[in-house]
């Protein structure tokens, strides 16, 4: 290893990213650790913050992904341990924030995340910090620190299933509950969204992706209802809510997403929000929100609560969007609508569709689409519809079936 002279403490106040990279380029982690420890010993906390501020982007370098054995370096592991030790109430919120920032980027590196959790108590330390500290969300630094801690947990949980299960066993649900309550308190006082919901909803998604058959805490249901009814709800948060709900639907413990609450079900609450949005002009998020909602509706068709689909305003909204979706060039969005139509046929029969002229118009537009992927998805949908034909279909239903058969023939004529 090339010898590099450790930085002098007197020059640390002018520390920049280039100086730290000079040490790291030679894998001189021992020098990095020594400098930070010296500053801590001399109570030079502003120096430590400068060091962490420069260090936080170092771990986004691609070299850490290319060298997975780097995390087994003893000196680097010592740096990990030092950073974790800084997540403590005895240090300023600003210092903890930068330590969390560094650890978040380390955890983002797939090659190092598992080693970080193996060699240090990062999971329990982060969860304990969230649960035991008193935060005041009227201070920006408190909001940002909690947000960074949440992001760190999300990176760890999202890395792999064993780490997600480990976080669950160490009490991550309790940490999420506290984070949500802090966010709710901030909203009630200010009426503004801290955007922290983006982070804890993302953490929830990562947990459910890897542990879809574990019981879900009861506060989650109340959390979703409360978030949806916020007057300042952003379109980005709404997109995350819909995506989260879609993942939770795969959990057998999550039928609470369609249970009535104050004479409304969660789908109706979502519809009220969607109707307030200009789906074509929502900072590019509109189509993503629409896609998540349609997937949510399609999943409901499969569930034990499918009767809520036909009885809620969700279906009316779905049909009102078909005309717009018919001209979409996004195969993923069109595919979502086609999937729901297939599910609805099996749920209602063909007669129900005869009252919806937009359905045939939607199918006709997409069977002749210039996009091959859309034509293929539409043909698959039509075949699925024909599989669901029964002898019980009335004259209206049989008329719709004939239209579907003609569309199938049309598709084959277009492709040949």
PDB file of C-alpha atoms in Angstrom, residues 217-395:
ATOM      1  CA  UNK A 217     -49.365  -3.823  12.065  1.00  0.00           C
ATOM      2  CA  UNK A 218     -52.799  -2.237  12.471  1.00  0.00           C
ATOM      3  CA  UNK A 219     -51.457   1.330  12.264  1.00  0.00           C
ATOM      4  CA  UNK A 220     -50.684   0.835   8.568  1.00  0.00           C
ATOM      5  CA  UNK A 221     -54.367   0.835   7.639  1.00  0.00           C
ATOM      6  CA  UNK A 222     -55.008   4.069   9.562  1.00  0.00           C
ATOM      7  CA  UNK A 223     -51.873   5.594   8.077  1.00  0.00           C
ATOM      8  CA  UNK A 224     -53.061   5.034   4.499  1.00  0.00           C
ATOM      9  CA  UNK A 225     -56.493   6.512   5.205  1.00  0.00           C
ATOM     10  CA  UNK A 226     -54.993   9.557   6.903  1.00  0.00           C
ATOM     11  CA  UNK A 227     -52.435  10.184   4.146  1.00  0.00           C
ATOM     12  CA  UNK A 228     -55.032  10.008   1.392  1.00  0.00           C
ATOM     13  CA  UNK A 229     -57.259  12.574   3.110  1.00  0.00           C
ATOM     14  CA  UNK A 230     -54.526  15.171   3.572  1.00  0.00           C
ATOM     15  CA  UNK A 231     -55.448  18.385   1.793  1.00  0.00           C
ATOM     16  CA  UNK A 232     -51.823  19.057   0.849  1.00  0.00           C
ATOM     17  CA  UNK A 233     -51.208  15.579  -0.535  1.00  0.00           C
ATOM     18  CA  UNK A 234     -48.689  15.792  -3.377  1.00  0.00           C
ATOM     19  CA  UNK A 235     -49.029  13.767  -6.563  1.00  0.00           C
ATOM     20  CA  UNK A 236     -45.704  12.086  -5.807  1.00  0.00           C
ATOM     21  CA  UNK A 237     -46.940  10.882  -2.411  1.00  0.00           C
ATOM     22  CA  UNK A 238     -50.201   9.704  -4.015  1.00  0.00           C
ATOM     23  CA  UNK A 239     -48.184   7.686  -6.522  1.00  0.00           C
ATOM     24  CA  UNK A 240     -46.260   6.044  -3.676  1.00  0.00           C
ATOM     25  CA  UNK A 241     -49.494   5.300  -1.799  1.00  0.00           C
ATOM     26  CA  UNK A 242     -50.996   3.535  -4.800  1.00  0.00           C
ATOM     27  CA  UNK A 243     -47.810   1.582  -5.447  1.00  0.00           C
ATOM     28  CA  UNK A 244     -47.636   0.573  -1.771  1.00  0.00           C
ATOM     29  CA  UNK A 245     -51.260  -0.546  -1.733  1.00  0.00           C
ATOM     30  CA  UNK A 246     -50.635  -2.645  -4.828  1.00  0.00           C
ATOM     31  CA  UNK A 247     -47.803  -4.486  -3.084  1.00  0.00           C
ATOM     32  CA  UNK A 248     -49.771  -4.887   0.130  1.00  0.00           C
ATOM     33  CA  UNK A 249     -52.647  -6.487  -1.767  1.00  0.00           C
ATOM     34  CA  UNK A 250     -50.471  -9.548  -2.271  1.00  0.00           C
ATOM     35  CA  UNK A 251     -50.329  -9.994   1.506  1.00  0.00           C
ATOM     36  CA  UNK A 252     -53.167 -12.219   2.805  1.00  0.00           C
ATOM     37  CA  UNK A 253     -53.393 -10.085   5.944  1.00  0.00           C
ATOM     38  CA  UNK A 254     -54.184  -6.881   4.054  1.00  0.00           C
ATOM     39  CA  UNK A 255     -57.877  -7.057   3.232  1.00  0.00           C
ATOM     40  CA  UNK A 256     -58.240  -3.908   5.359  1.00  0.00           C
ATOM     41  CA  UNK A 257     -57.571  -1.859   2.229  1.00  0.00           C
ATOM     42  CA  UNK A 258     -61.188  -2.304   1.170  1.00  0.00           C
ATOM     43  CA  UNK A 259     -62.919  -2.258   4.559  1.00  0.00           C
ATOM     44  CA  UNK A 260     -65.303   0.659   4.949  1.00  0.00           C
ATOM     45  CA  UNK A 261     -64.201   3.604   7.034  1.00  0.00           C
ATOM     46  CA  UNK A 262     -66.678   6.423   7.679  1.00  0.00           C
ATOM     47  CA  UNK A 263     -68.913   5.107   4.876  1.00  0.00           C
ATOM     48  CA  UNK A 264     -66.079   5.222   2.361  1.00  0.00           C
ATOM     49  CA  UNK A 265     -63.675   2.588   1.174  1.00  0.00           C
ATOM     50  CA  UNK A 266     -60.101   3.342   0.336  1.00  0.00           C
ATOM     51  CA  UNK A 267     -60.709   3.061  -3.423  1.00  0.00           C
ATOM     52  CA  UNK A 268     -63.316   5.839  -3.217  1.00  0.00           C
ATOM     53  CA  UNK A 269     -60.912   8.058  -1.299  1.00  0.00           C
ATOM     54  CA  UNK A 270     -58.276   7.477  -3.971  1.00  0.00           C
ATOM     55  CA  UNK A 271     -60.791   8.300  -6.718  1.00  0.00           C
ATOM     56  CA  UNK A 272     -61.592  11.636  -5.097  1.00  0.00           C
ATOM     57  CA  UNK A 273     -57.900  12.452  -5.292  1.00  0.00           C
ATOM     58  CA  UNK A 274     -57.479  11.227  -8.861  1.00  0.00           C
ATOM     59  CA  UNK A 275     -60.429  13.291 -10.069  1.00  0.00           C
ATOM     60  CA  UNK A 276     -58.687  16.401  -8.771  1.00  0.00           C
ATOM     61  CA  UNK A 277     -55.623  15.692 -10.891  1.00  0.00           C
ATOM     62  CA  UNK A 278     -54.911  16.551 -14.484  1.00  0.00           C
ATOM     63  CA  UNK A 279     -53.574  13.128 -15.415  1.00  0.00           C
ATOM     64  CA  UNK A 280     -51.891  14.467 -18.545  1.00  0.00           C
ATOM     65  CA  UNK A 281     -50.092  17.256 -16.698  1.00  0.00           C
ATOM     66  CA  UNK A 282     -48.911  16.100 -13.282  1.00  0.00           C
ATOM     67  CA  UNK A 283     -45.173  16.630 -13.610  1.00  0.00           C
ATOM     68  CA  UNK A 284     -44.911  13.398 -15.581  1.00  0.00           C
ATOM     69  CA  UNK A 285     -46.329  11.427 -12.664  1.00  0.00           C
ATOM     70  CA  UNK A 286     -49.916  11.275 -13.931  1.00  0.00           C
ATOM     71  CA  UNK A 287     -49.487   8.156 -16.066  1.00  0.00           C
ATOM     72  CA  UNK A 288     -47.611   6.405 -13.261  1.00  0.00           C
ATOM     73  CA  UNK A 289     -50.414   7.183 -10.783  1.00  0.00           C
ATOM     74  CA  UNK A 290     -52.989   5.985 -13.292  1.00  0.00           C
ATOM     75  CA  UNK A 291     -51.057   2.769 -13.876  1.00  0.00           C
ATOM     76  CA  UNK A 292     -50.805   2.014 -10.151  1.00  0.00           C
ATOM     77  CA  UNK A 293     -54.514   2.646  -9.644  1.00  0.00           C
ATOM     78  CA  UNK A 294     -55.522   0.396 -12.530  1.00  0.00           C
ATOM     79  CA  UNK A 295     -53.308  -2.372 -11.134  1.00  0.00           C
ATOM     80  CA  UNK A 296     -54.947  -1.883  -7.747  1.00  0.00           C
ATOM     81  CA  UNK A 297     -58.385  -2.256  -9.318  1.00  0.00           C
ATOM     82  CA  UNK A 298     -57.309  -5.363 -11.237  1.00  0.00           C
ATOM     83  CA  UNK A 299     -56.037  -6.979  -8.046  1.00  0.00           C
ATOM     84  CA  UNK A 300     -59.361  -6.265  -6.343  1.00  0.00           C
ATOM     85  CA  UNK A 301     -61.124  -8.254  -9.068  1.00  0.00           C
ATOM     86  CA  UNK A 302     -59.120 -11.283  -7.952  1.00  0.00           C
ATOM     87  CA  UNK A 303     -59.664 -10.773  -4.220  1.00  0.00           C
ATOM     88  CA  UNK A 304     -62.402 -11.912  -1.864  1.00  0.00           C
ATOM     89  CA  UNK A 305     -63.585  -8.291  -1.889  1.00  0.00           C
ATOM     90  CA  UNK A 306     -64.303  -8.132  -5.627  1.00  0.00           C
ATOM     91  CA  UNK A 307     -67.866  -6.967  -4.894  1.00  0.00           C
ATOM     92  CA  UNK A 308     -66.385  -3.608  -3.867  1.00  0.00           C
ATOM     93  CA  UNK A 309     -65.206  -3.082  -7.429  1.00  0.00           C
ATOM     94  CA  UNK A 310     -68.696  -3.116  -8.863  1.00  0.00           C
ATOM     95  CA  UNK A 311     -70.189  -1.151  -6.000  1.00  0.00           C
ATOM     96  CA  UNK A 312     -67.705   1.713  -5.828  1.00  0.00           C
ATOM     97  CA  UNK A 313     -67.008   4.731  -7.991  1.00  0.00           C
ATOM     98  CA  UNK A 314     -63.715   3.115  -9.021  1.00  0.00           C
ATOM     99  CA  UNK A 315     -65.259   1.403 -12.004  1.00  0.00           C
ATOM    100  CA  UNK A 316     -66.889   4.573 -13.261  1.00  0.00           C
ATOM    101  CA  UNK A 317     -63.530   6.299 -13.116  1.00  0.00           C
ATOM    102  CA  UNK A 318     -61.909   3.357 -14.890  1.00  0.00           C
ATOM    103  CA  UNK A 319     -64.345   3.530 -17.812  1.00  0.00           C
ATOM    104  CA  UNK A 320     -64.056   7.324 -17.981  1.00  0.00           C
ATOM    105  CA  UNK A 321     -60.306   6.924 -18.555  1.00  0.00           C
ATOM    106  CA  UNK A 322     -60.601   4.311 -21.315  1.00  0.00           C
ATOM    107  CA  UNK A 323     -61.023   6.873 -24.105  1.00  0.00           C
ATOM    108  CA  UNK A 324     -57.787   8.573 -23.095  1.00  0.00           C
ATOM    109  CA  UNK A 325     -55.990   5.242 -22.655  1.00  0.00           C
ATOM    110  CA  UNK A 326     -57.136   4.161 -26.121  1.00  0.00           C
ATOM    111  CA  UNK A 327     -54.773   6.687 -27.699  1.00  0.00           C
ATOM    112  CA  UNK A 328     -51.856   5.993 -25.367  1.00  0.00           C
ATOM    113  CA  UNK A 329     -48.582   4.795 -26.861  1.00  0.00           C
ATOM    114  CA  UNK A 330     -47.422   3.394 -23.516  1.00  0.00           C
ATOM    115  CA  UNK A 331     -47.633  -0.416 -23.733  1.00  0.00           C
ATOM    116  CA  UNK A 332     -47.375  -0.758 -19.954  1.00  0.00           C
ATOM    117  CA  UNK A 333     -50.349   1.531 -19.301  1.00  0.00           C
ATOM    118  CA  UNK A 334     -52.473  -0.036 -22.045  1.00  0.00           C
ATOM    119  CA  UNK A 335     -51.503  -3.487 -20.754  1.00  0.00           C
ATOM    120  CA  UNK A 336     -52.793  -2.569 -17.284  1.00  0.00           C
ATOM    121  CA  UNK A 337     -56.187  -1.570 -18.689  1.00  0.00           C
ATOM    122  CA  UNK A 338     -56.383  -4.727 -20.792  1.00  0.00           C
ATOM    123  CA  UNK A 339     -55.567  -6.853 -17.754  1.00  0.00           C
ATOM    124  CA  UNK A 340     -58.382  -5.259 -15.747  1.00  0.00           C
ATOM    125  CA  UNK A 341     -60.842  -5.752 -18.615  1.00  0.00           C
ATOM    126  CA  UNK A 342     -59.942  -9.449 -18.680  1.00  0.00           C
ATOM    127  CA  UNK A 343     -60.507  -9.685 -14.926  1.00  0.00           C
ATOM    128  CA  UNK A 344     -63.805  -7.828 -15.139  1.00  0.00           C
ATOM    129  CA  UNK A 345     -65.128 -10.198 -17.812  1.00  0.00           C
ATOM    130  CA  UNK A 346     -64.557 -13.155 -15.529  1.00  0.00           C
ATOM    131  CA  UNK A 347     -66.241 -11.236 -12.711  1.00  0.00           C
ATOM    132  CA  UNK A 348     -69.288  -9.784 -14.499  1.00  0.00           C
ATOM    133  CA  UNK A 349     -69.835 -11.596 -17.807  1.00  0.00           C
ATOM    134  CA  UNK A 350     -70.112  -9.969 -21.231  1.00  0.00           C
ATOM    135  CA  UNK A 351     -73.548  -8.410 -20.752  1.00  0.00           C
ATOM    136  CA  UNK A 352     -72.121  -5.868 -18.338  1.00  0.00           C
ATOM    137  CA  UNK A 353     -69.689  -4.627 -20.996  1.00  0.00           C
ATOM    138  CA  UNK A 354     -72.409  -4.014 -23.567  1.00  0.00           C
ATOM    139  CA  UNK A 355     -73.411  -0.938 -21.613  1.00  0.00           C
ATOM    140  CA  UNK A 356     -69.903   0.439 -21.975  1.00  0.00           C
ATOM    141  CA  UNK A 357     -69.335   1.486 -25.593  1.00  0.00           C
ATOM    142  CA  UNK A 358     -65.902   2.781 -24.628  1.00  0.00           C
ATOM    143  CA  UNK A 359     -64.704  -0.811 -24.126  1.00  0.00           C
ATOM    144  CA  UNK A 360     -65.098  -1.805 -27.785  1.00  0.00           C
ATOM    145  CA  UNK A 361     -63.671   1.513 -28.901  1.00  0.00           C
ATOM    146  CA  UNK A 362     -60.653   0.946 -26.667  1.00  0.00           C
ATOM    147  CA  UNK A 363     -60.127  -2.576 -28.000  1.00  0.00           C
ATOM    148  CA  UNK A 364     -60.512  -1.525 -31.644  1.00  0.00           C
ATOM    149  CA  UNK A 365     -57.988   1.296 -31.288  1.00  0.00           C
ATOM    150  CA  UNK A 366     -55.377  -0.945 -29.714  1.00  0.00           C
ATOM    151  CA  UNK A 367     -55.825  -3.983 -31.955  1.00  0.00           C
ATOM    152  CA  UNK A 368     -54.767  -1.771 -34.879  1.00  0.00           C
ATOM    153  CA  UNK A 369     -52.103   0.145 -32.945  1.00  0.00           C
ATOM    154  CA  UNK A 370     -48.850   0.950 -34.710  1.00  0.00           C
ATOM    155  CA  UNK A 371     -47.040  -0.363 -31.623  1.00  0.00           C
ATOM    156  CA  UNK A 372     -46.478  -4.097 -31.920  1.00  0.00           C
ATOM    157  CA  UNK A 373     -46.362  -4.627 -28.141  1.00  0.00           C
ATOM    158  CA  UNK A 374     -49.803  -3.037 -27.736  1.00  0.00           C
ATOM    159  CA  UNK A 375     -51.307  -5.166 -30.546  1.00  0.00           C
ATOM    160  CA  UNK A 376     -49.893  -8.291 -28.904  1.00  0.00           C
ATOM    161  CA  UNK A 377     -51.263  -7.370 -25.458  1.00  0.00           C
ATOM    162  CA  UNK A 378     -54.666  -6.613 -26.953  1.00  0.00           C
ATOM    163  CA  UNK A 379     -54.804  -9.935 -28.800  1.00  0.00           C
ATOM    164  CA  UNK A 380     -53.942 -11.778 -25.579  1.00  0.00           C
ATOM    165  CA  UNK A 381     -56.735  -9.919 -23.825  1.00  0.00           C
ATOM    166  CA  UNK A 382     -59.257 -10.829 -26.535  1.00  0.00           C
ATOM    167  CA  UNK A 383     -58.276 -14.492 -26.360  1.00  0.00           C
ATOM    168  CA  UNK A 384     -58.717 -14.418 -22.583  1.00  0.00           C
ATOM    169  CA  UNK A 385     -62.134 -12.856 -22.995  1.00  0.00           C
ATOM    170  CA  UNK A 386     -63.257 -15.608 -25.368  1.00  0.00           C
ATOM    171  CA  UNK A 387     -62.096 -18.242 -22.887  1.00  0.00           C
ATOM    172  CA  UNK A 388     -64.625 -16.798 -20.430  1.00  0.00           C
ATOM    173  CA  UNK A 389     -67.609 -17.245 -22.790  1.00  0.00           C
ATOM    174  CA  UNK A 390     -70.466 -19.165 -21.138  1.00  0.00           C
ATOM    175  CA  UNK A 391     -73.783 -20.510 -22.397  1.00  0.00           C
ATOM    176  CA  UNK A 392     -75.515 -18.215 -19.904  1.00  0.00           C
ATOM    177  CA  UNK A 393     -74.630 -15.033 -21.773  1.00  0.00           C
ATOM    178  CA  UNK A 394     -77.771 -13.243 -23.009  1.00  0.00           C
ATOM    179  CA  UNK A 395     -78.285 -11.704 -26.456  1.00  0.00           C
TER     180      UNK A 395
END
